[in-house]
């Protein structure tokens, strides 16, 4: 059985098919949830924000232009929902008095995501924490590239940046992660 393409499903949705909407949602739900969970590190908040992404998708599906990749369009919604959340009063209430700018600055003090890092569980935990401390733009680029396998062009489209900016964000973020991991490994060796 050949599965319908995203574009075919969107056409059916625009013609009123509820079943097509369910298929499209199921196709992307886990990926979008995983992205948002990695951004928030909170399963309940990730669930709520993922619901918001799909509600926004449903409301705006008729505006989707088939010129681009549907998954990029959906990730754009997810990125914007996360950005809106970090700017919201709800986030400031849960995070104390920290503003969005303070959150973004705090995220820049740590880092760790280079492909070899994924090999062991302890390092993956350190990596998750480190990515959470990168500047917002760098963590978005790294998550989209290494966790969700988006191409530079797609990341640029999703984040609204040009391709060279995305490359610079990846390079800077990976550099910070490498430094951070190197320091962590050095500290572990000294303590042994």
Tab-separated table of C-alpha atoms in Angstrom:
chain	number	residue	atom	x	y	z
A	1	UNK	CA	0.000	0.000	0.000
A	2	UNK	CA	1.364	3.381	-1.023
A	3	UNK	CA	0.970	6.081	1.594
A	4	UNK	CA	-0.328	9.429	0.382
A	5	UNK	CA	2.145	12.310	0.240
A	6	UNK	CA	1.833	15.312	2.522
A	7	UNK	CA	0.579	17.370	-0.410
A	8	UNK	CA	-2.122	14.811	-1.217
A	9	UNK	CA	-3.234	14.792	2.409
A	10	UNK	CA	-3.306	18.597	2.501
A	11	UNK	CA	-5.454	18.649	-0.612
A	12	UNK	CA	-7.864	16.179	1.011
A	13	UNK	CA	-7.884	18.250	4.212
A	14	UNK	CA	-8.731	21.358	2.226
A	15	UNK	CA	-11.620	19.364	0.742
A	16	UNK	CA	-12.865	18.601	4.268
A	17	UNK	CA	-11.327	15.195	5.066
A	18	UNK	CA	-10.992	14.618	8.814
A	19	UNK	CA	-9.241	11.287	8.202
A	20	UNK	CA	-6.502	12.994	6.188
A	21	UNK	CA	-5.981	15.459	9.058
A	22	UNK	CA	-5.551	12.557	11.488
A	23	UNK	CA	-3.046	10.824	9.206
A	24	UNK	CA	-1.005	14.011	8.769
A	25	UNK	CA	-1.052	14.721	12.500
A	26	UNK	CA	0.030	11.166	13.371
A	27	UNK	CA	2.814	11.363	10.787
A	28	UNK	CA	4.439	14.378	12.459
A	29	UNK	CA	3.279	14.333	16.080
A	30	UNK	CA	6.247	12.449	17.578
A	31	UNK	CA	8.826	14.523	15.707
A	32	UNK	CA	7.270	17.825	16.748
A	33	UNK	CA	6.837	16.661	20.348
A	34	UNK	CA	10.481	15.515	20.445
A	35	UNK	CA	11.686	18.897	19.156
A	36	UNK	CA	9.614	20.826	21.686
A	37	UNK	CA	10.589	18.510	24.539
A	38	UNK	CA	14.256	19.074	23.720
A	39	UNK	CA	13.611	22.823	23.785
A	40	UNK	CA	11.657	22.891	27.055
A	41	UNK	CA	12.909	19.819	28.969
A	42	UNK	CA	9.404	19.568	30.421
A	43	UNK	CA	7.121	16.778	29.196
A	44	UNK	CA	3.887	18.484	30.283
A	45	UNK	CA	4.812	21.766	28.648
A	46	UNK	CA	6.015	19.930	25.534
A	47	UNK	CA	2.656	18.158	25.323
A	48	UNK	CA	0.751	21.458	25.636
A	49	UNK	CA	2.935	23.279	23.122
A	50	UNK	CA	2.746	20.358	20.673
A	51	UNK	CA	-1.040	20.576	20.882
A	52	UNK	CA	-0.748	24.299	20.115
A	53	UNK	CA	1.385	23.536	17.054
A	54	UNK	CA	-1.186	21.143	15.626
A	55	UNK	CA	-4.082	23.460	16.413
A	56	UNK	CA	-2.270	26.238	14.566
A	57	UNK	CA	-1.520	23.819	11.716
A	58	UNK	CA	-5.200	22.912	11.433
A	59	UNK	CA	-6.289	26.546	11.473
A	60	UNK	CA	-3.719	27.600	8.871
A	61	UNK	CA	-3.457	24.554	6.608
A	62	UNK	CA	-5.347	26.363	3.852
A	63	UNK	CA	-2.565	28.988	3.747
A	64	UNK	CA	0.191	26.411	3.234
A	65	UNK	CA	1.762	26.916	-0.180
A	66	UNK	CA	2.933	23.627	-1.689
A	67	UNK	CA	6.100	25.314	-2.926
A	68	UNK	CA	8.102	24.323	0.155
A	69	UNK	CA	8.492	21.240	2.257
A	70	UNK	CA	5.508	20.663	4.576
A	71	UNK	CA	7.718	19.439	7.427
A	72	UNK	CA	9.719	22.691	7.241
A	73	UNK	CA	6.463	24.657	7.427
A	74	UNK	CA	5.377	22.631	10.456
A	75	UNK	CA	8.768	23.042	12.178
A	76	UNK	CA	8.478	26.791	11.550
A	77	UNK	CA	5.220	26.748	13.503
A	78	UNK	CA	6.901	24.738	16.288
A	79	UNK	CA	9.880	27.102	16.481
A	80	UNK	CA	7.552	30.111	16.665
A	81	UNK	CA	5.344	28.477	19.318
A	82	UNK	CA	8.453	27.826	21.446
A	83	UNK	CA	9.689	31.394	20.960
A	84	UNK	CA	6.262	32.723	21.939
A	85	UNK	CA	6.238	30.511	25.016
A	86	UNK	CA	9.620	31.814	26.224
A	87	UNK	CA	8.350	35.375	25.790
A	88	UNK	CA	5.074	34.652	27.601
A	89	UNK	CA	3.938	35.528	31.094
A	90	UNK	CA	3.296	31.808	31.692
A	91	UNK	CA	6.981	31.072	31.184
A	92	UNK	CA	8.053	33.941	33.434
A	93	UNK	CA	5.731	32.635	36.161
A	94	UNK	CA	7.179	29.127	35.958
A	95	UNK	CA	10.761	30.359	35.645
A	96	UNK	CA	10.533	32.979	38.360
A	97	UNK	CA	11.310	36.488	37.215
A	98	UNK	CA	13.588	35.476	34.372
A	99	UNK	CA	12.828	37.297	31.130
A	100	UNK	CA	13.162	35.839	27.645
A	101	UNK	CA	16.409	37.728	27.159
A	102	UNK	CA	17.809	36.393	30.443
A	103	UNK	CA	16.733	32.894	29.410
A	104	UNK	CA	18.520	33.225	26.070
A	105	UNK	CA	21.662	34.631	27.748
A	106	UNK	CA	21.650	31.859	30.375
A	107	UNK	CA	21.428	29.275	27.618
A	108	UNK	CA	24.699	30.576	26.123
A	109	UNK	CA	26.969	29.582	29.011
A	110	UNK	CA	27.163	25.833	28.312
A	111	UNK	CA	27.243	23.437	25.301
A	112	UNK	CA	27.641	19.852	23.945
A	113	UNK	CA	26.450	18.252	20.703
A	114	UNK	CA	28.886	16.665	18.317
A	115	UNK	CA	27.898	13.339	16.715
A	116	UNK	CA	30.341	11.209	18.771
A	117	UNK	CA	28.741	12.552	21.941
A	118	UNK	CA	25.609	10.502	21.373
A	119	UNK	CA	27.492	7.276	22.041
A	120	UNK	CA	26.979	6.940	25.783
A	121	UNK	CA	24.069	7.703	28.060
A	122	UNK	CA	25.931	9.922	30.543
A	123	UNK	CA	27.270	12.089	27.785
A	124	UNK	CA	23.813	12.371	26.219
A	125	UNK	CA	22.518	13.749	29.511
A	126	UNK	CA	25.368	16.276	29.618
A	127	UNK	CA	24.679	17.115	25.995
A	128	UNK	CA	21.001	17.792	26.685
A	129	UNK	CA	21.893	20.106	29.555
A	130	UNK	CA	24.550	21.867	27.518
A	131	UNK	CA	22.307	22.433	24.502
A	132	UNK	CA	19.796	23.941	26.893
A	133	UNK	CA	22.378	26.550	27.847
A	134	UNK	CA	23.329	27.615	24.328
A	135	UNK	CA	21.925	30.826	22.896
A	136	UNK	CA	18.422	30.241	21.528
A	137	UNK	CA	19.417	30.575	17.854
A	138	UNK	CA	22.316	28.120	18.213
A	139	UNK	CA	20.293	25.536	20.126
A	140	UNK	CA	17.488	25.735	17.534
A	141	UNK	CA	19.944	25.179	14.692
A	142	UNK	CA	21.659	22.252	16.457
A	143	UNK	CA	18.398	20.569	17.436
A	144	UNK	CA	16.963	20.900	13.933
A	145	UNK	CA	20.188	19.705	12.250
A	146	UNK	CA	21.342	16.862	14.483
A	147	UNK	CA	18.135	15.639	16.113
A	148	UNK	CA	15.681	16.214	13.287
A	149	UNK	CA	17.984	15.861	10.248
A	150	UNK	CA	16.920	19.091	8.556
A	151	UNK	CA	19.194	20.461	5.856
A	152	UNK	CA	20.806	23.897	6.180
A	153	UNK	CA	18.341	25.282	3.630
A	154	UNK	CA	15.389	23.908	5.599
A	155	UNK	CA	16.732	25.268	8.892
A	156	UNK	CA	17.119	28.669	7.259
A	157	UNK	CA	13.519	28.519	6.087
A	158	UNK	CA	12.224	27.363	9.483
A	159	UNK	CA	14.106	29.953	11.525
A	160	UNK	CA	13.841	32.857	9.092
A	161	UNK	CA	17.616	33.210	8.813
A	162	UNK	CA	19.797	32.960	5.721
A	163	UNK	CA	21.889	29.834	5.085
A	164	UNK	CA	25.221	31.451	6.015
A	165	UNK	CA	23.754	32.571	9.345
A	166	UNK	CA	22.561	29.021	10.030
A	167	UNK	CA	26.032	27.664	9.218
A	168	UNK	CA	27.615	30.209	11.565
A	169	UNK	CA	25.156	29.329	14.347
A	170	UNK	CA	25.932	25.636	13.932
A	171	UNK	CA	29.687	26.246	13.877
A	172	UNK	CA	29.585	28.524	16.939
A	173	UNK	CA	27.228	26.243	18.846
A	174	UNK	CA	29.269	23.134	18.096
A	175	UNK	CA	32.426	24.992	19.116
A	176	UNK	CA	30.872	25.888	22.461
A	177	UNK	CA	29.667	22.321	22.912
A	178	UNK	CA	33.086	20.922	22.082
A	179	UNK	CA	34.731	23.271	24.568
A	180	UNK	CA	32.204	22.385	27.212
A	181	UNK	CA	32.581	18.645	26.707
A	182	UNK	CA	36.335	18.901	26.624
A	183	UNK	CA	36.273	20.767	29.931
A	184	UNK	CA	33.854	18.220	31.440
A	185	UNK	CA	36.035	15.299	30.366
A	186	UNK	CA	39.149	17.035	31.699
A	187	UNK	CA	37.419	17.643	35.051
A	188	UNK	CA	36.307	13.987	35.201
A	189	UNK	CA	39.880	12.765	34.539
A	190	UNK	CA	41.256	15.009	37.278
A	191	UNK	CA	38.717	13.711	39.799
A	192	UNK	CA	39.614	10.056	39.057
